[in-house]
Short mmCIF file of C-alpha atoms in Angstrom, two decimals:
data_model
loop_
_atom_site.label_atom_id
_atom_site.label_comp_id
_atom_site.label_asym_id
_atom_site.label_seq_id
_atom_site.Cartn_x
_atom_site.Cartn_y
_atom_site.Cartn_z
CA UNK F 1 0.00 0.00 0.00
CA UNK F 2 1.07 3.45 -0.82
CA UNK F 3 1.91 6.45 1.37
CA UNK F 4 -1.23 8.48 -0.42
CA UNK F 5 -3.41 5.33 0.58
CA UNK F 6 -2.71 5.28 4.19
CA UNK F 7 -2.76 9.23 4.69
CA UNK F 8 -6.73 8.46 3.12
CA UNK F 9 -7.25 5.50 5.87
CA UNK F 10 -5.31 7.84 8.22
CA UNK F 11 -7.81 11.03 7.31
CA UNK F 12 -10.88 8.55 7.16
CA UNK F 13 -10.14 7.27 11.01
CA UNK F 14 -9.34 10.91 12.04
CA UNK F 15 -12.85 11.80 10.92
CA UNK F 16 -14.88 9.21 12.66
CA UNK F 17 -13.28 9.85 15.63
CA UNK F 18 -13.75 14.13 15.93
CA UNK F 19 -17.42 13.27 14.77
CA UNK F 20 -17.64 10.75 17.76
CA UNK F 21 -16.50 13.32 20.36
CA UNK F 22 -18.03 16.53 18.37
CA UNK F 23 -20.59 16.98 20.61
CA UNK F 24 -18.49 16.33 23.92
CA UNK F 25 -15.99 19.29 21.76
CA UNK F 26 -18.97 21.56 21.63
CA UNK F 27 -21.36 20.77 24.73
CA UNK F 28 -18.62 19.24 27.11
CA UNK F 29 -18.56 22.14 29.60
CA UNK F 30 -21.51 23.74 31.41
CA UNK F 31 -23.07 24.77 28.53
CA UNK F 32 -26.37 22.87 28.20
CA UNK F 33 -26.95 21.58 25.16
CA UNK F 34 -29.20 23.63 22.95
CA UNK F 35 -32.76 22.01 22.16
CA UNK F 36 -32.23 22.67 18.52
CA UNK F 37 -28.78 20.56 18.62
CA UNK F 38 -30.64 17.72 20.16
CA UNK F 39 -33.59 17.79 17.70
CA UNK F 40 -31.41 17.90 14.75
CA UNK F 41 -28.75 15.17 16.45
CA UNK F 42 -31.93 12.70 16.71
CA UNK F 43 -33.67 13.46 13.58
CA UNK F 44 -30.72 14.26 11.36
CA UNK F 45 -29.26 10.60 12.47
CA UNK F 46 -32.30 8.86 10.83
CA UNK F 47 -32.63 10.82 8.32
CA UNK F 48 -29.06 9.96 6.96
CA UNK F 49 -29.04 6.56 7.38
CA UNK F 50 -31.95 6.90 5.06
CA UNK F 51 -30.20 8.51 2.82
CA UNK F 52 -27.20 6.42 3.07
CA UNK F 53 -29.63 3.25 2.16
CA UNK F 54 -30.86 5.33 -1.22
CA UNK F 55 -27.12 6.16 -1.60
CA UNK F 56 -25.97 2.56 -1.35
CA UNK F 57 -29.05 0.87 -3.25
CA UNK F 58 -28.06 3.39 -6.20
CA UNK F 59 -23.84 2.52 -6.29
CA UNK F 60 -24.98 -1.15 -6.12
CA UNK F 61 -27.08 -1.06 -8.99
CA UNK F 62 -24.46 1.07 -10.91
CA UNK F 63 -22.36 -2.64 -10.31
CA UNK F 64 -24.81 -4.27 -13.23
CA UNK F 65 -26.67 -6.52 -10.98
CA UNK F 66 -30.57 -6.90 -12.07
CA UNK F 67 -32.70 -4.37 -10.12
CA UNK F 68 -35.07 -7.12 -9.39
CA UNK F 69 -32.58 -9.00 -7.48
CA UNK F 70 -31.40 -5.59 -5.56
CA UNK F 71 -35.13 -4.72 -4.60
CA UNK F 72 -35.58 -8.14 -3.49
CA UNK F 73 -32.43 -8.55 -1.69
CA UNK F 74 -33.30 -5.14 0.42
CA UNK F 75 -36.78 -6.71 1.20
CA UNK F 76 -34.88 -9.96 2.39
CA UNK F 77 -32.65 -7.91 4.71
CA UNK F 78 -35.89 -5.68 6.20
CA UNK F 79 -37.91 -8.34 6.39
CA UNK F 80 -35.72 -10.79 8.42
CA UNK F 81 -34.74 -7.62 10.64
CA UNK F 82 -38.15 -6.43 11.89
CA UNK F 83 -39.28 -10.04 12.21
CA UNK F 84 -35.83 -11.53 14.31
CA UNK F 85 -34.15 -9.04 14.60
CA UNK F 86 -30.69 -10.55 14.19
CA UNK F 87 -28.44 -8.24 12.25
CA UNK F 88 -26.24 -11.13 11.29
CA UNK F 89 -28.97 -13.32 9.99
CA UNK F 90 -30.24 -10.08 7.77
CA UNK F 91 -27.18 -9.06 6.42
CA UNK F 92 -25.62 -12.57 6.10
CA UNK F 93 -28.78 -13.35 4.07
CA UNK F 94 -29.38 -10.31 2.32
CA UNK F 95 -25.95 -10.35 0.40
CA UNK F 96 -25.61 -14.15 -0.19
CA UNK F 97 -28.74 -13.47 -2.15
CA UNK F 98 -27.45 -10.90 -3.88
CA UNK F 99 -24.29 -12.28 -4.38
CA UNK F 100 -25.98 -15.77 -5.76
CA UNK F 101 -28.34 -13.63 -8.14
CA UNK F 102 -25.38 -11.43 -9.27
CA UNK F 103 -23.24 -14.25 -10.12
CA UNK F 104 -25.91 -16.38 -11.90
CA UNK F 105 -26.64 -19.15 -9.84
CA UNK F 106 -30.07 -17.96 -9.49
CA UNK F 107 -31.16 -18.40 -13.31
CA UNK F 108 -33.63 -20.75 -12.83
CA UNK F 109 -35.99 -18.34 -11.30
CA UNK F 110 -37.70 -16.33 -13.92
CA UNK F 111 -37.88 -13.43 -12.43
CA UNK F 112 -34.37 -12.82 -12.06
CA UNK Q 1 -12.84 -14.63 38.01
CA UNK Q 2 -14.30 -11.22 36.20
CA UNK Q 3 -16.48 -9.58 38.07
CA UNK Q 4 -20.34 -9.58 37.72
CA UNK Q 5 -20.25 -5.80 36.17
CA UNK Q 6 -17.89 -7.53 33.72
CA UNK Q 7 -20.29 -10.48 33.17
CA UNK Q 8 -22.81 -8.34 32.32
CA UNK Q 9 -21.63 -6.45 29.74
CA UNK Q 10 -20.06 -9.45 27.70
CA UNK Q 11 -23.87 -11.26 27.73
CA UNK Q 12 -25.13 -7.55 26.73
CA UNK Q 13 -21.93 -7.62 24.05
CA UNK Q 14 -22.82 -11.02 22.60
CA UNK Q 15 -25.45 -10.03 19.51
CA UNK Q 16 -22.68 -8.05 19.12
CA UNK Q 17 -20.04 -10.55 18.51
CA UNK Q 18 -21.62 -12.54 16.25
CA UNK Q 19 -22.36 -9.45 14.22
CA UNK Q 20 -18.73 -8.17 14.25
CA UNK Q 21 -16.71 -11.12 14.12
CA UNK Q 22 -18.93 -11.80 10.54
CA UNK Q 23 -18.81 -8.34 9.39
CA UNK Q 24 -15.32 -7.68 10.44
CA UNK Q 25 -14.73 -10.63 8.39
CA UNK Q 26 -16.80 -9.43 5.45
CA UNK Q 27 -14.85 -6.27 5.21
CA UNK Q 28 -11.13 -7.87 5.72
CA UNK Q 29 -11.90 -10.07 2.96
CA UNK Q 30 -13.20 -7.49 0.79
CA UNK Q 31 -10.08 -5.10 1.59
CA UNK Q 32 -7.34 -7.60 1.32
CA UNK Q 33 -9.08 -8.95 -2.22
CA UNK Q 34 -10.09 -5.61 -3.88
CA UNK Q 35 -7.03 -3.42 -2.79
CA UNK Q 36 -3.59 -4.87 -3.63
CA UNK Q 37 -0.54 -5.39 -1.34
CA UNK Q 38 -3.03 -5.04 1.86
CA UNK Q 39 -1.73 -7.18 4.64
CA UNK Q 40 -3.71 -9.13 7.36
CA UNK Q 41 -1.74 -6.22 9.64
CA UNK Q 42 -3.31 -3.62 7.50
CA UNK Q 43 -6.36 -4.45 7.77
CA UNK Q 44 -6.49 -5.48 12.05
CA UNK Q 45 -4.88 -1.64 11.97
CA UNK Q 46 -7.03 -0.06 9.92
CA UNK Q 47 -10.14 -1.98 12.22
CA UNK Q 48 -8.83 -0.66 15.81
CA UNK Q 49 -8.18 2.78 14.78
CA UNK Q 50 -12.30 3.31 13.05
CA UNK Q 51 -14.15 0.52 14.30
CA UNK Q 52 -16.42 2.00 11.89
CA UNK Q 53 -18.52 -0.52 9.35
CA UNK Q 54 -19.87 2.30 7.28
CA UNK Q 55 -16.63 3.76 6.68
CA UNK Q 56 -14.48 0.96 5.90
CA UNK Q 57 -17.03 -0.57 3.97
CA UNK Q 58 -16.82 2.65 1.78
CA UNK Q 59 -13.38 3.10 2.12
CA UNK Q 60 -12.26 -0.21 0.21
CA UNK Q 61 -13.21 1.25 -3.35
CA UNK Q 62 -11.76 4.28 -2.23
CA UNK Q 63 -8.44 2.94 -1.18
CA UNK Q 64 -8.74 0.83 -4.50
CA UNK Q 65 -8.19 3.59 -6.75
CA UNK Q 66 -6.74 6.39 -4.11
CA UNK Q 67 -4.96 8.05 -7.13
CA UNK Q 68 -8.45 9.62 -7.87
CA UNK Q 69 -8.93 10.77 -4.23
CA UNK Q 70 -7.69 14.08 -2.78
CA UNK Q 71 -7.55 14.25 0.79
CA UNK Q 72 -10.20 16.79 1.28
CA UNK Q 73 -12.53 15.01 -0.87
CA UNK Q 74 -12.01 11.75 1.05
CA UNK Q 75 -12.40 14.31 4.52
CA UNK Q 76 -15.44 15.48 2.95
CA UNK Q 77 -17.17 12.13 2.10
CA UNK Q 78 -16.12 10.51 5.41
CA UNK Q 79 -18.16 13.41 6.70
CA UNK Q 80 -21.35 12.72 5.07
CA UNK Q 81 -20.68 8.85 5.51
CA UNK Q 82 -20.74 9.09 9.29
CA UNK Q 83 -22.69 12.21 10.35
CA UNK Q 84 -24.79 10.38 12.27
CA UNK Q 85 -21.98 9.64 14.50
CA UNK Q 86 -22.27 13.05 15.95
CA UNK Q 87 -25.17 12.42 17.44
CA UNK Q 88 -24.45 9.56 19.55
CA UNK Q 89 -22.70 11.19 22.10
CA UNK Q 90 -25.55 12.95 23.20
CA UNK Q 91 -27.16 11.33 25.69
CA UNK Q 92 -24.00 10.83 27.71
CA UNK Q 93 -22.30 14.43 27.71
CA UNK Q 94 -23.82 15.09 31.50
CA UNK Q 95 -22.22 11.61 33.33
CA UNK Q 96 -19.41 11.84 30.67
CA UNK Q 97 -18.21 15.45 32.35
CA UNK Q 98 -17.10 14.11 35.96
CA UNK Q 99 -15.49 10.61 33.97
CA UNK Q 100 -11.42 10.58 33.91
CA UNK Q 101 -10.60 12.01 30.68
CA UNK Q 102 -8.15 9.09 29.04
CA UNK Q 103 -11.54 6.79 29.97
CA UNK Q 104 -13.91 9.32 28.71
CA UNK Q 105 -11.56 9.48 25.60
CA UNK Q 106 -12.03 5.73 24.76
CA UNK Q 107 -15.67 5.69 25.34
CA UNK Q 108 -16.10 8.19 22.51
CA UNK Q 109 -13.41 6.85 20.56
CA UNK Q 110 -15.25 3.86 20.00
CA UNK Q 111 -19.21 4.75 20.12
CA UNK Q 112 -20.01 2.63 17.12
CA UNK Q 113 -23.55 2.33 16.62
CA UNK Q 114 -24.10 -1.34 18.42
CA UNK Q 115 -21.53 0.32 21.22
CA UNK Q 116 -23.97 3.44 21.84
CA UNK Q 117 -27.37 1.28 21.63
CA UNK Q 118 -26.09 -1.30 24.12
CA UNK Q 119 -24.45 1.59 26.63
CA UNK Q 120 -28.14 3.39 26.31
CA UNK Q 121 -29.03 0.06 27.89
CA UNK Q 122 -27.08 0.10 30.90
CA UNK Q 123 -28.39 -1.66 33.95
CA UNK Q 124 -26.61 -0.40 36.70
CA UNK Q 125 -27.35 2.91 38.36
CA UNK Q 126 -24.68 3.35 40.32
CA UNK Q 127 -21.34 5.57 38.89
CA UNK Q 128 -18.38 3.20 39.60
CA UNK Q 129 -20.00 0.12 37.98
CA UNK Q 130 -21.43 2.32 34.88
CA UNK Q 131 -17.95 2.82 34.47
CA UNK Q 132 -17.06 -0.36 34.31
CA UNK Q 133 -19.67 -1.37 32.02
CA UNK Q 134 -19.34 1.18 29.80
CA UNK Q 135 -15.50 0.57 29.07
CA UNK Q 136 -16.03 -3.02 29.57
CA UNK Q 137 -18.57 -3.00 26.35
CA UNK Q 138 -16.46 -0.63 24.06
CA UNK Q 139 -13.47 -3.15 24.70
CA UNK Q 140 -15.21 -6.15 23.99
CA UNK Q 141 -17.10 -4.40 20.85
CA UNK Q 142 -13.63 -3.09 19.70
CA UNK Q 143 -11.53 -6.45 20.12
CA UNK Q 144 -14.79 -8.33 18.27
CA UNK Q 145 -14.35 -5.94 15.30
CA UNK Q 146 -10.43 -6.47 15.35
CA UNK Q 147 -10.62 -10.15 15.75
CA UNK Q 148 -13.24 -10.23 13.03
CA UNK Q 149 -10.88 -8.66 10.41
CA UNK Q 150 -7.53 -10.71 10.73
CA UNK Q 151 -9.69 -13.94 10.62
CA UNK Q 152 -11.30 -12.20 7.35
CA UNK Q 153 -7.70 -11.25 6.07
CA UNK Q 154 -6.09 -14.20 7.17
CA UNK Q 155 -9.10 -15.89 5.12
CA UNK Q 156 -9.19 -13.76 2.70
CA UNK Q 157 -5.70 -14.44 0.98
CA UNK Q 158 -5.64 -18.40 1.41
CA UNK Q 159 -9.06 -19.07 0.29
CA UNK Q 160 -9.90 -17.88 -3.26
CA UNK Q 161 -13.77 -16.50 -3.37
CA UNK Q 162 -15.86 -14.84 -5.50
CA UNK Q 163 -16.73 -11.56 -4.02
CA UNK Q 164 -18.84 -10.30 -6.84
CA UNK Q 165 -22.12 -8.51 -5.31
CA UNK Q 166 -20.49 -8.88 -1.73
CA UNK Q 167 -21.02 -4.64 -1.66
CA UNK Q 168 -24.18 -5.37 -0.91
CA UNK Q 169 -24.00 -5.80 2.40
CA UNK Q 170 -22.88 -2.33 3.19
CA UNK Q 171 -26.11 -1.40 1.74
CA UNK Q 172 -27.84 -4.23 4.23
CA UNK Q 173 -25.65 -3.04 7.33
CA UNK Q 174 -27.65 0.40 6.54
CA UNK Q 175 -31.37 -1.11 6.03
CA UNK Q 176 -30.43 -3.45 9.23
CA UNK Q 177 -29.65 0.23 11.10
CA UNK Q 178 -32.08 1.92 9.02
CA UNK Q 179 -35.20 -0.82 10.51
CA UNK Q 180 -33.81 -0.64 14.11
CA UNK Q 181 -34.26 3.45 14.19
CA UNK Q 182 -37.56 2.80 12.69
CA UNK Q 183 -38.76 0.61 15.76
CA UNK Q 184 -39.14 4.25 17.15
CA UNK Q 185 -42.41 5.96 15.87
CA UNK Q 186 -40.76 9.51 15.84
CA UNK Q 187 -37.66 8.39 13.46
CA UNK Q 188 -40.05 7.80 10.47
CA UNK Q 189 -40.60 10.59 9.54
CA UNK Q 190 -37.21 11.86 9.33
CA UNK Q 191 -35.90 8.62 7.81
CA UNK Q 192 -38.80 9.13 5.22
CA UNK Q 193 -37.77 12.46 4.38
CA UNK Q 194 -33.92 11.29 3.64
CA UNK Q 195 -34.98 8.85 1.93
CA UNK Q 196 -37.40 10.55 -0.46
CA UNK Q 197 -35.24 13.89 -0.63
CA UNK Q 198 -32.18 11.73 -1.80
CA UNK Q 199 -33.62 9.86 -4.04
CA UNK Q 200 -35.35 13.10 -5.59
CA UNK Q 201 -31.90 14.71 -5.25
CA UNK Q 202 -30.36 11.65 -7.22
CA UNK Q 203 -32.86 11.84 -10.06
CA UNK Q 204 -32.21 15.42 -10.52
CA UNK Q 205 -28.24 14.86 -10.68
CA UNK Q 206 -28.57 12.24 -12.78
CA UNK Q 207 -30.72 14.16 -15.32
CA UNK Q 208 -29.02 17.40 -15.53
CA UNK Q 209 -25.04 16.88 -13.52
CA UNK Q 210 -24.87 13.26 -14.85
CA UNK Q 211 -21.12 13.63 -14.79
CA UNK Q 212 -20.90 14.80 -10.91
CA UNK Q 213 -24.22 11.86 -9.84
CA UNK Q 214 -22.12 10.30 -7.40
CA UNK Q 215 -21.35 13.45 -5.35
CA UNK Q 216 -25.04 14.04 -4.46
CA UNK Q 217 -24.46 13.34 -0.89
CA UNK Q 218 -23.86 16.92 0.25
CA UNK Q 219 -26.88 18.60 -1.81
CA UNK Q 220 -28.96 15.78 -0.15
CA UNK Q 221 -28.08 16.31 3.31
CA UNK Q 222 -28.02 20.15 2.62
CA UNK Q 223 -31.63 19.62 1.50
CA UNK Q 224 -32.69 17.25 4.17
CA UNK Q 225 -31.49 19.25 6.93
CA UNK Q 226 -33.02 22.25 5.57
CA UNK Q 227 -36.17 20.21 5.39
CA UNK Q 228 -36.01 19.29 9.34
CA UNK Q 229 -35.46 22.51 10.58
CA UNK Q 230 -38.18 24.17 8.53
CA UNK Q 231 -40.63 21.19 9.59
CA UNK Q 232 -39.57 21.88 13.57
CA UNK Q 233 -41.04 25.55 13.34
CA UNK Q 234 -43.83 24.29 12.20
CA UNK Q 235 -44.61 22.36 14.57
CA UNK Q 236 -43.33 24.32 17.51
CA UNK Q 237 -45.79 26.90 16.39
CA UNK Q 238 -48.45 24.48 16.13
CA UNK Q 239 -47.43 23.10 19.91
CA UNK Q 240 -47.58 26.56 21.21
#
């Protein structure tokens, strides 16, 4: 790996670590922190995970796969997670049907 | 013989290991096979300083072609990729303040998103033992995620795998977050709005900036967070 690659990693880790103590940066004193800080920290924090799911279905699909298999991949991962709710069942699932759809081991079915 | 503070927080931490040691795995396997020259000490190092599944996830493409990367683009997306982050500290600024700083240090070091729902959890009332199981967790979480990876790297480069489609389950560690929030009533509608304004953001970038689609992140959040603030007026006025 090159010196370029590791000062990305190196920015990357330095950047999930000042967002992790951002607020304690900002709020970690007396201060109290200010109502519209804690609205937006709560509903911003859905709100881009939501976004990052649109995001990530969109750079997937850009990968060639079939959208039917993408859209029914997603639907394996919520399903299994609001019925168990055992994030390594979901995801484990999820992407090994993806990953059997994408690499054609799924023909048979004719709606992939 | 650990003691029963201890013992708690590894039985709390156990959903937990099963989903980092596989994930861990997932990403040390995609790391060491898409970028080349990574070692299995690359990728335990890269784990135990971000202990971060979003951002490694989207760092391995990145990595992959760095030449195309500046550093303050790569700042930038990091940014977007793990705003949420920011928030997670929140609820523990006030007990956080009187905590010995190295400890407090760790704690927010590693607040990963399984980390900060388990420590919302916390049984104990009393300071000395929240302590305890508050470091205790973030340890185990962060050695789980470590241990994870070098199995996945160590795997990675002696077993030879298909990994076609295997981006997926960034997208599925998102939904899996994404369906937990939405257990809460009063997270729909903000996930709904991110959701809808990105994807309505994405069409528009793809129609008319089809050349600059994959840097809609920051118009979307720009948009989204306009979108909160202007709907919180609204209903503080209506409240009032």
């Amino acid at each position: 790996m090159t010196g370029h690659q590791w000062l990305l990693l190196a920015i990357m880790a330095a950047v999930v670590a000042l967002l992790r103590f951002l607020p304690f940066l900002c709020f970690g004193g007396k201060r109290p922190v200010p109502p519209l800080f804690l609205y937006l920290g709560k509903t911003l924090s859905a709100a881009a995970i939501a976004m990052l799911v649109v995001y990530g279905m969109a750079t997937v699909s850009g990968g060639g796969g079939s959208p039917v298999a993408l859209a029914l991949a997603a639907l394996i991962v919520v399903f299994l997670q609001w019925k168990i709710g055992n994030p390594l069942l979901s995801i484990f699932a999820g992407t090994a049907f993806y990953m059997l759809a994408l690499q054609g081991f799924l023909t048979k079915l004719p709606f992939l | 013989m650990p003691s029963a503070v201890v013992r708690r927080a590894f039985v709390a931490s156990l959903p937990v290991l099963m989903g980092y040691l596989s994930m861990g795995m997932a990403w040390a396997v995609l790391f060491t096979t898409r970028v080349p020259g990574a070692t299995v000490c690359d990728a335990a190092l890269v784990s135990a300083a971000t202990i971060s599944g979003s951002m490694q996830f989207s760092a391995v493409e990145i990595i992959r072609d760095a030449a195309f990367y500046s550093p303050c683009w790569v700042a930038f997306l990091a940014l977007m990729i793990n705003i949420r982050y920011a928030a997670y500290a929140l609820p523990f600024i006030g007990e956080f303040r009187t905590w010995p700083a190295a400890l407090r240090s760790y704690l927010l070091f590693g607040l990963t998103d399984e980390t900060y729902a388990i420590l919302l959890q916390c049984p104990f009332t009393e300071e000395k033992s929240r302590r305890r199981y508050f470091l205790a967790v973030t340890a185990f979480d962060q050695t789980y995620w470590v241990v994870g990876s070098t199995l996945g790297a160590l795997l990675g480069r002696t077993i030879r795998f298909n990994t076609t489609g295997i981006d997926f389950s960034m997208t599925a560690l998102f939904l899996v977050i994404l369906v937990e929030q939405c257990r809460d009533r009063s997270n729909r509608i903000p996930a709904f709005i991110g959701g809808a304004v990105t994807a309505l953001v994405g069409a528009i970038c793809l129609v008319w900036f089809p050349a600059h689609a994959d840097k809609m992140l920051f118009p979307a959040m720009a948009c989204i967070a306009g979108l909160l603030l202007a709907l919180r007026k609204k209903t503080e006025v209506r409240g009032s």
